[in-house]
Coordinates of C-alpha atoms in Angstrom, one line a residue:
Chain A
X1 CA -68.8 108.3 -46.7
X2 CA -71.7 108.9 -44.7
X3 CA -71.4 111.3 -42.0
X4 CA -72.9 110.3 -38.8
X5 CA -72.0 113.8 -36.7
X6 CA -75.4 115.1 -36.8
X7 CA -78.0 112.2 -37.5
X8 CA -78.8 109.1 -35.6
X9 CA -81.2 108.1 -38.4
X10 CA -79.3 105.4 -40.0
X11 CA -78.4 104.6 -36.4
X12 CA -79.8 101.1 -35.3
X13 CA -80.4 98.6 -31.6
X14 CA -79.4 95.1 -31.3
X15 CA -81.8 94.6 -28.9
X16 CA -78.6 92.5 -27.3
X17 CA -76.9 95.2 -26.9
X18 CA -79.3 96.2 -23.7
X19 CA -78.8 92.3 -22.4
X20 CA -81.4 90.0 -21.1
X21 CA -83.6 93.6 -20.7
X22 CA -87.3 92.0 -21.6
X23 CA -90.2 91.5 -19.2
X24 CA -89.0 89.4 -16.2
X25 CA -85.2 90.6 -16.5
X26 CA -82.7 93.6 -17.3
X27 CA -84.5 96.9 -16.4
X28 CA -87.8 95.1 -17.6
X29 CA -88.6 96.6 -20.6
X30 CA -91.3 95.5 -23.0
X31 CA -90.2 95.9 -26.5
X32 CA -92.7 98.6 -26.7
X33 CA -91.3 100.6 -24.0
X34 CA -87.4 99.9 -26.0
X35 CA -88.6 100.8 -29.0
X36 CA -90.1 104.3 -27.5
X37 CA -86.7 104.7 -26.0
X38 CA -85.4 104.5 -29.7
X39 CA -87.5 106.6 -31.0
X40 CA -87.3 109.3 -28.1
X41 CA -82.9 109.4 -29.0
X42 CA -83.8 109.7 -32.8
X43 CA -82.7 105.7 -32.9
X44 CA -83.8 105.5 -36.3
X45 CA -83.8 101.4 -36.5
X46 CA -83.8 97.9 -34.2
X47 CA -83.3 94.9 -34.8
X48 CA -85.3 92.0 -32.7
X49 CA -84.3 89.0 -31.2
X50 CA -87.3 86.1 -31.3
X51 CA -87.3 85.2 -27.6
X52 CA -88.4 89.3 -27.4
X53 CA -91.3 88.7 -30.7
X54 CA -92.7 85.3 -29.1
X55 CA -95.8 85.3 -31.2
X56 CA -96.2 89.1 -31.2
X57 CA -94.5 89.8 -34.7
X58 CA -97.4 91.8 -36.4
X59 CA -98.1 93.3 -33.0
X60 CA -94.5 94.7 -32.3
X61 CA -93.9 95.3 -36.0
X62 CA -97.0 97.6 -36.1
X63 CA -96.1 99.8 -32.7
X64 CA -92.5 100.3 -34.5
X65 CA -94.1 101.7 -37.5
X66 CA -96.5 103.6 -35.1
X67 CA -93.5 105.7 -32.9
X68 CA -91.4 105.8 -36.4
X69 CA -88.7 103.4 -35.9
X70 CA -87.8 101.0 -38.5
X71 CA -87.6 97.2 -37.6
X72 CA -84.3 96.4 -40.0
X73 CA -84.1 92.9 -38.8
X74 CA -84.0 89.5 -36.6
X75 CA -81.9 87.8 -35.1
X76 CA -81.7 84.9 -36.2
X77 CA -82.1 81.8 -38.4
X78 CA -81.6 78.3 -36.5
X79 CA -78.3 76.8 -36.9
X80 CA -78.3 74.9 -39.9
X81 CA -75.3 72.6 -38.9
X82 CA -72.9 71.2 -36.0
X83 CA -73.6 70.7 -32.8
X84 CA -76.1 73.4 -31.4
X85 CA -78.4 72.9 -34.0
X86 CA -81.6 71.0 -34.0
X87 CA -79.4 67.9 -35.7
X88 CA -83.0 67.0 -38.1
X89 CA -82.7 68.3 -40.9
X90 CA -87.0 68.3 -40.9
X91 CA -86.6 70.8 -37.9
X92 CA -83.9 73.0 -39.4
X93 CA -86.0 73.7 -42.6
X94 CA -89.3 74.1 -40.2
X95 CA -87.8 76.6 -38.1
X96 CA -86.3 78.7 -41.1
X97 CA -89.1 79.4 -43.0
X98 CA -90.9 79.7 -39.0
X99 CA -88.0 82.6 -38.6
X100 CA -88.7 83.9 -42.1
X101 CA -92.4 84.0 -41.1
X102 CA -91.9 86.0 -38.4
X103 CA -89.4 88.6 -40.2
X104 CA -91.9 89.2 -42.3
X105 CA -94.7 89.3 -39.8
X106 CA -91.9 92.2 -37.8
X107 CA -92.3 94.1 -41.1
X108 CA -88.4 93.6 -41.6
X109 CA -86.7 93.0 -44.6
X110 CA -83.9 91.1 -43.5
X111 CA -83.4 87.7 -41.6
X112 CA -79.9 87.2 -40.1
X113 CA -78.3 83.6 -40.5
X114 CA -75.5 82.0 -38.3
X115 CA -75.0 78.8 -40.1
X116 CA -73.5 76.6 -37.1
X117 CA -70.7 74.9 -36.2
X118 CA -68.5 71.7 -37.7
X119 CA -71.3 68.7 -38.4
X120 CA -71.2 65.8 -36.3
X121 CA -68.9 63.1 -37.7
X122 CA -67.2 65.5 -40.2
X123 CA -63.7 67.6 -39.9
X124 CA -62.3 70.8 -41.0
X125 CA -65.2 73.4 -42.1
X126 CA -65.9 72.0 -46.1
X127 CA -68.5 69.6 -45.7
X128 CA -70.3 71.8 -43.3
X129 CA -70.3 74.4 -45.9
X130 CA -72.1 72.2 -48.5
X131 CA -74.7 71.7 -45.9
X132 CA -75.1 75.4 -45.3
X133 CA -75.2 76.0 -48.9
X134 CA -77.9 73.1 -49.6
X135 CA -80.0 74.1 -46.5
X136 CA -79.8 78.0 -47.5
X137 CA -81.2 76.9 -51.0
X138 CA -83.6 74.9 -49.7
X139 CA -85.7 78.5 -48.6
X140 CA -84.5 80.6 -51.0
X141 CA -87.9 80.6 -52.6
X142 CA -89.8 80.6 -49.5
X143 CA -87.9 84.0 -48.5
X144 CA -88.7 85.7 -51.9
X145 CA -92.0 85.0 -52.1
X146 CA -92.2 86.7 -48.1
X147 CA -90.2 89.4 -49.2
X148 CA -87.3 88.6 -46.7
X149 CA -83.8 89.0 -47.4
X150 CA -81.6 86.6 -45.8
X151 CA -78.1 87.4 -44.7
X152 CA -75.3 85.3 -44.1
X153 CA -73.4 86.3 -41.3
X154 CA -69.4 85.5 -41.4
X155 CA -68.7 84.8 -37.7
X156 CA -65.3 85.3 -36.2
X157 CA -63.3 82.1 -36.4
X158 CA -63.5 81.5 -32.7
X159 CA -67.1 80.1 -32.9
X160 CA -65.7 78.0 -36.3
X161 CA -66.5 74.6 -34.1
X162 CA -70.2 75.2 -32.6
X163 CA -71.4 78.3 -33.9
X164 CA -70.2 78.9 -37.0
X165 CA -67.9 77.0 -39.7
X166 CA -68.7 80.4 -42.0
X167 CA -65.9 82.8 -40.6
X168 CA -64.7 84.4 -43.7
X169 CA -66.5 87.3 -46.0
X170 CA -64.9 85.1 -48.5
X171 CA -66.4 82.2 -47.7
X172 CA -70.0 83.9 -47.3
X173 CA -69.4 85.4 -50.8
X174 CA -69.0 82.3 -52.3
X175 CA -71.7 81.0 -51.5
X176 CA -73.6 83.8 -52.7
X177 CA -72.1 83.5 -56.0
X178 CA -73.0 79.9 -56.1
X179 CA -76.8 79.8 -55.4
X180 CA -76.7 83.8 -57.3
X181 CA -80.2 84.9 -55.8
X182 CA -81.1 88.6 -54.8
X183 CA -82.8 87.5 -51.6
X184 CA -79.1 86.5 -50.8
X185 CA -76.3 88.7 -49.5
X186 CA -73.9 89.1 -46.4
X187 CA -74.1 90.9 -42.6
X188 CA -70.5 92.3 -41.7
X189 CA -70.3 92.3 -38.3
X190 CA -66.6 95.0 -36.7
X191 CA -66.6 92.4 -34.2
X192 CA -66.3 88.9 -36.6
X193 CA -64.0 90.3 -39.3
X194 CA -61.9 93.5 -38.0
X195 CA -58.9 91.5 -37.9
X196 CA -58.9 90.2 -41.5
X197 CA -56.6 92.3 -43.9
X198 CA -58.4 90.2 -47.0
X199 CA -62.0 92.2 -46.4
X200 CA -61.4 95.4 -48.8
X201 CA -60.8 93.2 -51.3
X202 CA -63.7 91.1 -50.7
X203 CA -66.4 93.9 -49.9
X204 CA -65.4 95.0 -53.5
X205 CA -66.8 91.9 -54.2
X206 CA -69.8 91.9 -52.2
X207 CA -71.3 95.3 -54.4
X208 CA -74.7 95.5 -53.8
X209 CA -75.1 92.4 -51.3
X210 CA -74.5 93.6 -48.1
X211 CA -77.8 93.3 -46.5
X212 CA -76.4 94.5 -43.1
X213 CA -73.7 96.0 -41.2
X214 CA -72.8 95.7 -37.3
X215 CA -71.0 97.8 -34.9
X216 CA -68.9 97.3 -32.0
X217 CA -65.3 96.8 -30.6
X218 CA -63.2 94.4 -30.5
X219 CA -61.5 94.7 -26.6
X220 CA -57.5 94.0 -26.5
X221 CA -57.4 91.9 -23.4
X222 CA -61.3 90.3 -24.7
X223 CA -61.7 87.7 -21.7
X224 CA -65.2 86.0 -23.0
X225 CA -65.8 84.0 -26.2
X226 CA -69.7 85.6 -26.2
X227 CA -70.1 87.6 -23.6
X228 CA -67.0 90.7 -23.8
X229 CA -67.7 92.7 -26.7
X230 CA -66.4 96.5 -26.9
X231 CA -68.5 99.9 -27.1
X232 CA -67.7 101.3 -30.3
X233 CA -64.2 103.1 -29.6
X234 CA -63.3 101.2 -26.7
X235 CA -61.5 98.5 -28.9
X236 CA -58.8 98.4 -31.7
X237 CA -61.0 97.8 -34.2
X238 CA -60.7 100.5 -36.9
X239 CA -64.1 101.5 -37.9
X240 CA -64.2 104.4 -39.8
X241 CA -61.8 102.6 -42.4
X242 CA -64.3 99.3 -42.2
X243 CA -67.6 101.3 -43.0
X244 CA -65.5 103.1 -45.5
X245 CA -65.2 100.0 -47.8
X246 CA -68.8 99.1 -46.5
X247 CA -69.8 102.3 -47.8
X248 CA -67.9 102.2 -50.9
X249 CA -69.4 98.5 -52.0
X250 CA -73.0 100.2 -52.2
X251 CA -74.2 99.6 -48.9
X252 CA -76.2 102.7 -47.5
X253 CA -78.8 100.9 -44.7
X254 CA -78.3 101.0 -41.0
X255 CA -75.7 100.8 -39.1
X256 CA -76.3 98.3 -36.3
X257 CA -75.0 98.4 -32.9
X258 CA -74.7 94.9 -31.0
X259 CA -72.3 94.9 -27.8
X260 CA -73.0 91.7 -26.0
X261 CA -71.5 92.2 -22.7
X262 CA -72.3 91.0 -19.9
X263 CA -70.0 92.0 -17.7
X264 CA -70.0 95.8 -18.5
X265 CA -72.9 97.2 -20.4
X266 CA -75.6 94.9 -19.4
X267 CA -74.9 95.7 -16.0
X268 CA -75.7 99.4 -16.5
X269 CA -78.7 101.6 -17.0
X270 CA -79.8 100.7 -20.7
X271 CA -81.5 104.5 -20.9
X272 CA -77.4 105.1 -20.3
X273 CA -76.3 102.4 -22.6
X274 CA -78.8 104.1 -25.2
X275 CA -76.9 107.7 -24.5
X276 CA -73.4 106.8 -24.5
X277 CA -74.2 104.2 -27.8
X278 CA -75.5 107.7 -29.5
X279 CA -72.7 109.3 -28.3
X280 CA -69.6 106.8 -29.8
X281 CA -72.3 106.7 -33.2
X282 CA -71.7 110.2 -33.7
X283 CA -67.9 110.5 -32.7
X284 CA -65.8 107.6 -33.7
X285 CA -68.1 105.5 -36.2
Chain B
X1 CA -47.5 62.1 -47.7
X2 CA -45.2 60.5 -44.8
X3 CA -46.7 57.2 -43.3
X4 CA -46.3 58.0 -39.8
X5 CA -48.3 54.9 -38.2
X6 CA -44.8 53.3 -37.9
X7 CA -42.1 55.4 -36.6
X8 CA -42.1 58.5 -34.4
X9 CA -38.9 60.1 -36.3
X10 CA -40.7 63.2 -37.0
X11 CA -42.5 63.9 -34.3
X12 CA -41.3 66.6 -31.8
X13 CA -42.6 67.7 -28.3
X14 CA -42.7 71.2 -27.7
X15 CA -42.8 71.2 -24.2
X16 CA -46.0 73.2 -23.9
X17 CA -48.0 70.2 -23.7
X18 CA -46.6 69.0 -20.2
X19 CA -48.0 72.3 -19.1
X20 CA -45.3 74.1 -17.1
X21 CA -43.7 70.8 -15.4
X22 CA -40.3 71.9 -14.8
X23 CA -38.4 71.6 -12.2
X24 CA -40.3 73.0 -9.1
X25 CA -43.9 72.8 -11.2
X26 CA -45.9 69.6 -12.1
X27 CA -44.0 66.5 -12.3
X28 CA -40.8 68.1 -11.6
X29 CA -39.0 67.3 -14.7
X30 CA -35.7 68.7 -15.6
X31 CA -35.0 69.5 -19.3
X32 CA -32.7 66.6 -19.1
X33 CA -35.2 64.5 -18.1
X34 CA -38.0 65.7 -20.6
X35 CA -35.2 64.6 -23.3
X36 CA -34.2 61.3 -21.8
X37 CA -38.9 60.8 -21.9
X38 CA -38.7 61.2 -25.5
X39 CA -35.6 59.3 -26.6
X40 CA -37.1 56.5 -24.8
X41 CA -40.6 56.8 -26.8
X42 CA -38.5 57.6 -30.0
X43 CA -39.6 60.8 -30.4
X44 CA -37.5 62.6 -32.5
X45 CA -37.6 66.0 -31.8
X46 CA -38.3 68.9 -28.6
X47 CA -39.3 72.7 -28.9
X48 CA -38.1 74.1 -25.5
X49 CA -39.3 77.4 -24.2
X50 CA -37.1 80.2 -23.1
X51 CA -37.9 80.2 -19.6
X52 CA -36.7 76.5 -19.4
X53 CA -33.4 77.2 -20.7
X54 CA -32.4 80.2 -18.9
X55 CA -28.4 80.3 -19.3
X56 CA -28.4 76.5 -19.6
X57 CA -29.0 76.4 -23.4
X58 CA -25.5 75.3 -25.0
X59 CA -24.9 72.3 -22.0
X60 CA -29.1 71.1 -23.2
X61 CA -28.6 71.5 -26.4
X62 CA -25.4 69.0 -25.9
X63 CA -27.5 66.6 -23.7
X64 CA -30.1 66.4 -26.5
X65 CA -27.6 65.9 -28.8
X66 CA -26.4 62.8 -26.7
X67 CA -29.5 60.9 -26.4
X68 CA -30.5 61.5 -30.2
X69 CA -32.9 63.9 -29.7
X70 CA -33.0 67.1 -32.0
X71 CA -34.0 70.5 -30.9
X72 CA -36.1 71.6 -33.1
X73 CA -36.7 75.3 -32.2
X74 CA -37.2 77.6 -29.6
X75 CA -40.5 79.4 -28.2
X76 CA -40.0 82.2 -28.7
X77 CA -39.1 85.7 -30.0
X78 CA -40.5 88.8 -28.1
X79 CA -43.6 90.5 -29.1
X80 CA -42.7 93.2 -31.6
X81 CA -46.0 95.3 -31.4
X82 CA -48.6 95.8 -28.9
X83 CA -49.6 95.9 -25.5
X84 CA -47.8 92.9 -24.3
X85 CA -44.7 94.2 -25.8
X86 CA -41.8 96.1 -23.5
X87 CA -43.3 99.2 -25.7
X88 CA -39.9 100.4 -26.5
X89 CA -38.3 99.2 -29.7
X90 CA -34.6 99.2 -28.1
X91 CA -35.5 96.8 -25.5
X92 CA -37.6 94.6 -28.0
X93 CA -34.7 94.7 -30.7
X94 CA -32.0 93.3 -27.6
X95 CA -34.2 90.3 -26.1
X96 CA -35.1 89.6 -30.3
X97 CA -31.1 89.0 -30.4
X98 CA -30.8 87.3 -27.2
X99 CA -33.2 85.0 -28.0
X100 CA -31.5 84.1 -31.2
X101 CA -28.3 83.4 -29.4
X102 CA -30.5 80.8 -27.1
X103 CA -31.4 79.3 -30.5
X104 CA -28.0 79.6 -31.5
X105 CA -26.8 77.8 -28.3
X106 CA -29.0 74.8 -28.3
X107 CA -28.3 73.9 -31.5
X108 CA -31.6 74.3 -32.6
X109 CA -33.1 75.6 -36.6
X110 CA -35.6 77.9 -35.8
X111 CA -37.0 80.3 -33.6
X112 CA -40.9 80.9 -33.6
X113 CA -41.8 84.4 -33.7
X114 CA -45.3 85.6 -32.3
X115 CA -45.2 89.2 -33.5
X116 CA -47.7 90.5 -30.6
X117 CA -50.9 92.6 -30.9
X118 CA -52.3 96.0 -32.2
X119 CA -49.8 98.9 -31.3
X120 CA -50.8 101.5 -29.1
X121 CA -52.4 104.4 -30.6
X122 CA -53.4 102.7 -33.6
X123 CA -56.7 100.6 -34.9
X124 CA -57.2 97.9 -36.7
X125 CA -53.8 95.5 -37.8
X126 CA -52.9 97.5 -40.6
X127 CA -49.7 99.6 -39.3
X128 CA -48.9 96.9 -36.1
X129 CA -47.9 94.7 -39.4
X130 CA -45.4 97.8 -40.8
X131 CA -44.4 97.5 -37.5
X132 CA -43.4 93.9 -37.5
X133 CA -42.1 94.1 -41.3
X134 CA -39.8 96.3 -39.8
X135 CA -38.5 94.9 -36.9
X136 CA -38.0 91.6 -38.4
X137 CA -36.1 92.9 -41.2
X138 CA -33.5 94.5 -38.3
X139 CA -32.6 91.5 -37.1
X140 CA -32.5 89.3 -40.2
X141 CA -28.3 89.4 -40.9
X142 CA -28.0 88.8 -37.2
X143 CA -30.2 85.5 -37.5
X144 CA -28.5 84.6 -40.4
X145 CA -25.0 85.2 -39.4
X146 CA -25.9 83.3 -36.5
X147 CA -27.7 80.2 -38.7
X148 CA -30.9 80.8 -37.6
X149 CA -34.5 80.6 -39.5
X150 CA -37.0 83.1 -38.2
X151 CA -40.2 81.1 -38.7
X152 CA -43.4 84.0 -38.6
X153 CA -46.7 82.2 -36.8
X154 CA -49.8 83.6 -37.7
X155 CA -51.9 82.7 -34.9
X156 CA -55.8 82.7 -34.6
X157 CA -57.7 85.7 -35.4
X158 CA -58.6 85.6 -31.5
X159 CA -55.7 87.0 -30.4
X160 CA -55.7 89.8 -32.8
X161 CA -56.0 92.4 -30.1
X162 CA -53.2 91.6 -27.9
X163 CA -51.1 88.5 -28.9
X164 CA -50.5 89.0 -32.9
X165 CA -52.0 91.0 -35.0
X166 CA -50.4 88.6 -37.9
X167 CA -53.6 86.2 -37.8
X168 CA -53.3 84.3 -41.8
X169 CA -50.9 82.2 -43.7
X170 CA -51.7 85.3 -46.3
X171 CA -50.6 88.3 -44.2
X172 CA -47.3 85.9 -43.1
X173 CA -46.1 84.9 -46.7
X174 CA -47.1 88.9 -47.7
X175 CA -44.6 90.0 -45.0
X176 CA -42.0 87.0 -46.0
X177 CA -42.4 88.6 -49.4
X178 CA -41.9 91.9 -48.4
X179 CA -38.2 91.1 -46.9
X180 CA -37.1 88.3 -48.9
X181 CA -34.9 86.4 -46.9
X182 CA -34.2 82.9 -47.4
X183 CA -33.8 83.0 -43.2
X184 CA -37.4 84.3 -43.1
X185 CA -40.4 81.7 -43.5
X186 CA -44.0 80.6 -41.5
X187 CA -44.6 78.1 -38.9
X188 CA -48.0 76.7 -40.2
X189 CA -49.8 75.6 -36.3
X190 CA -53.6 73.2 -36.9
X191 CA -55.2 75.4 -33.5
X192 CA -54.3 78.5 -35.4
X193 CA -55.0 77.8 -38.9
X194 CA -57.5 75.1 -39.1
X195 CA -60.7 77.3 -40.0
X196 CA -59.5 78.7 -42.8
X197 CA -60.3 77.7 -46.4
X198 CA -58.0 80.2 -48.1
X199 CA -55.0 77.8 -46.5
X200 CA -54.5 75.8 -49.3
X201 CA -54.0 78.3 -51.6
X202 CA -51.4 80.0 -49.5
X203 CA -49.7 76.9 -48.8
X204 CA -49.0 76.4 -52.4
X205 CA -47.7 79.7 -52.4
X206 CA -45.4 79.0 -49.2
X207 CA -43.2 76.2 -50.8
X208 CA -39.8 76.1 -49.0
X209 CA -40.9 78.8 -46.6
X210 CA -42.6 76.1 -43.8
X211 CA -40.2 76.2 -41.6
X212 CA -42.6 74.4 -38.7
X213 CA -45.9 72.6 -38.8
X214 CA -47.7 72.7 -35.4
X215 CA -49.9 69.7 -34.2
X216 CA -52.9 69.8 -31.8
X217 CA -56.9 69.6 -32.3
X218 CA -59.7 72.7 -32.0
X219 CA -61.9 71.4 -29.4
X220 CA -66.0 72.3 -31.0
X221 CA -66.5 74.2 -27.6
X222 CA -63.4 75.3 -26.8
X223 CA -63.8 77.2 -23.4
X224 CA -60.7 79.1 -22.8
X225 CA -58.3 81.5 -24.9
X226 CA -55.2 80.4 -24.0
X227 CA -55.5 76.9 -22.2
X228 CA -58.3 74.7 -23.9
X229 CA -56.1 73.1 -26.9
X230 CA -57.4 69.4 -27.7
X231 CA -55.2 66.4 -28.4
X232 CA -54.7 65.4 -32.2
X233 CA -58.5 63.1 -32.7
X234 CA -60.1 65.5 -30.3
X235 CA -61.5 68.0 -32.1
X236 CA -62.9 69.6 -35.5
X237 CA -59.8 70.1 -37.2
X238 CA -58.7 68.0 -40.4
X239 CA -55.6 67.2 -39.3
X240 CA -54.7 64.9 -42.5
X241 CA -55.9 67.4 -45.1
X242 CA -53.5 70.4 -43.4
X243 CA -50.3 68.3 -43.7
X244 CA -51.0 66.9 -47.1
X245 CA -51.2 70.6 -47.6
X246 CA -48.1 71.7 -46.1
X247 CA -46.2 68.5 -47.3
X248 CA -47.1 69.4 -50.6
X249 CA -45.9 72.6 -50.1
X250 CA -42.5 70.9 -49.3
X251 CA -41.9 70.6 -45.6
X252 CA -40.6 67.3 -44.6
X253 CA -39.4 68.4 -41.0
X254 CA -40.9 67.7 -37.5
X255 CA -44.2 68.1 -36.5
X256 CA -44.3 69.4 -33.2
X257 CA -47.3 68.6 -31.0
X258 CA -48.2 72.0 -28.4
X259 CA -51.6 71.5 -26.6
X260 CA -52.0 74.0 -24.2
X261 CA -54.8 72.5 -21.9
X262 CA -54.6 73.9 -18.1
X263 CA -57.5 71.6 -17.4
X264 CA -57.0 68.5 -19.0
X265 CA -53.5 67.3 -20.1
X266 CA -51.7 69.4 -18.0
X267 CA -53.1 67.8 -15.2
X268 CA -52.3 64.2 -16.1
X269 CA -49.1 62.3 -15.5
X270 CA -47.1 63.4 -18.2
X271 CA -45.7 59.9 -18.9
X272 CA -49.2 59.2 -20.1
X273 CA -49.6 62.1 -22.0
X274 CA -46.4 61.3 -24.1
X275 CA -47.7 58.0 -24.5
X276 CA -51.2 59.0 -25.3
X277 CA -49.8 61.9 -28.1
X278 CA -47.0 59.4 -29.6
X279 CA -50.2 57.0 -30.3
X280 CA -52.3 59.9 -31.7
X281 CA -49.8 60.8 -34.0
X282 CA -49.5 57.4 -35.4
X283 CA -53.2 57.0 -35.9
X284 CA -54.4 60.3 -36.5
X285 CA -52.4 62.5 -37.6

């Protein structure tokens, strides 16, 4: 295992983890100026939301290269199902390959995907899941041939109705196996799967297709379904013994911080937030 | 599977759903008169809560017994682990014997056991599980000397932190395993279970262990942790596809409807809302 003492370099933002912090809100920061804030703590990766990229991709992805801070990902594909997605099926596909267009564009290799909730008119989570699968292949092609690598991100089952009927690494696998491309793989979030006692076993599966890996608590007393995530170490999430497995199913990228929290860590300074998420990096990741 | 579009013989009420309408809350409603609402609808069952009973369990359990209504179980055993525990295992051990004696008393099978969240000090679920393997297996010859089933609930990976750290059908059976006790089985509940695709597999491993099957609906954008449960129809889950499951597994008891719903049901008259859920469970369920 990895150890994280001494270096930050395989230490990376979720922009989210600094809040609504863009021009016009937050502290205001451009992602030039948060992506010299990386670079000035050693922060040796980010990861980009597209409300922050707009249509300054290339742009944003050339500054990171400039100050030496590698853009690992975005955030995210469009739903592909249930009922916060685009509902067309036309739209979906547009705005994937518009998503893997701009992760490419960023200079990133990987593209995030939260597949959506429960599709209209359907129950339980199995029907939804052949849509995911179908829609995922649909791009498969159109992500190789842009060099992106899409991960599927197993959410925790509270968002199984609109945000995400994939809540198992399991389930994430298993689609992997059955569409079997190396532009596929998984994202496993502390947050979504902490609590599962099935994940060694599964990681052991996932050898060589974990595409990403996020950090973060999970608060006892959590009082928001978004909006309450925990500073590494604040939670009972155990993750040294997580990032173990991680670690031992091949996976040797960056380590990805994403706290959404509104009520705590957005409200501070995010040159603080930076500090202390350096700190907790270092100590008890 | 049962045809339940013509009689209400299995269904049972656990009293959850008329929110906390006892006497001096809601509509008022004594225990006697929650039982005399159901005989009339032909319900066939109730699932009291402790703090309903108080010392009056032996002289409900009689009334129920008059007007042909069966207690089914009692909510609940104290939490084993975790914050929300008394946090000392003497005090724990004496209410988990006290509250099989109210069982006992009202003449009921079962008592549900919600085994409580991460223990303090530790991460992760791994050792609050020990925990609960061990506690359980202290009381076991009491429950059974006293002719009671100790049904384990896995509840939804949301209240991993503080409420159970047992959070799949998979980590209940392992623990059932682990002690091997004919008194010792699951209570399978649609909120907590619903999401997860690895259920049928369990359930075919759980035969003759159900010893409860717990009706409500996940609402798509549930907005509350505790209080936001739908109404069998109302939500994502597949209702029909879970008890062919658990059926198939065996269970032909009750199925107990429990929405929690501070903001909905619990506000309406709760005539209505035992007329409204005897109707859902003929047509839905």
């Amino acid at each position: 295992m990895r150890d994280f003492s001494l270096s930050t370099a395989a230490l990376a933002l979720n922009t989210a983890t600094l809040g609504h912090n863009m021009p016009g809100a937050g502290a205001g920061w451009s992602a030039e100026q948060t992506l010299d804030a990386c670079a000035q703590r050693g922060i040796g990766g980010i990861v980009f939301w597209r409300p922050e990229i707009g249509t300054r991709a290339a742009q944003i992805g050339q500054y990171a290269q400039q100050v030496g801070v590698k853009v690992v990902g975005l955030c995210r594909a469009p739903f592909l199902t249930g009922p916060l997605s685009f509902q067309d099926s036309g739209k979906i596909k547009d705005d994937f390959r518009k998503s893997i267009d701009e992760t490419s564009l960023l200079g990133a290799d990987v593209l995030t995907i939260v597949v959506g909730g429960v599709e209209a008119g359907t129950k339980g989570v199995h029907e939804s899941l052949k849509y995911v699968t179908e829609r995922v292949a649909d791009v498969l092609d159109y992500a190789a041939s842009n060099g992106v690598r899409l991960a599927l991100e197993p959410l925790h089952p509270m968002y199984g109705g609109d945000r995400s009927c994939l809540t198992t690494t399991r389930d994430a696998l298993d689609i992997c196996d059955a569409l079997a491309s190396a532009w596929l793989g998984v994202a496993i979030d502390v947050y979504h799967v902490w609590w599962d006692t099935d994940l060694p076993r599964q990681l052991r599966r996932a050898q060589g297709r974990i595409f990403g890996f996020h950090l973060c608590d999970w608060l006892a007393h959590t009082t928001d379904f978004l909006l309450d995530r925990g500073m590494m170490g604040d939670g009972v999430a155990d993750i040294k013994s997580l990032r173990a497995c991680v670690e031992s199913a091949g996976y040797d990228g960056f380590c990805e911080v994403e706290v959404f929290s509104a009520q705590n860590w957005w409200k501070r300074d995010p040159a603080d937030v930076l500090d202390i998420m350096v700190e907790r990096f270092r100590t008890v990741c």
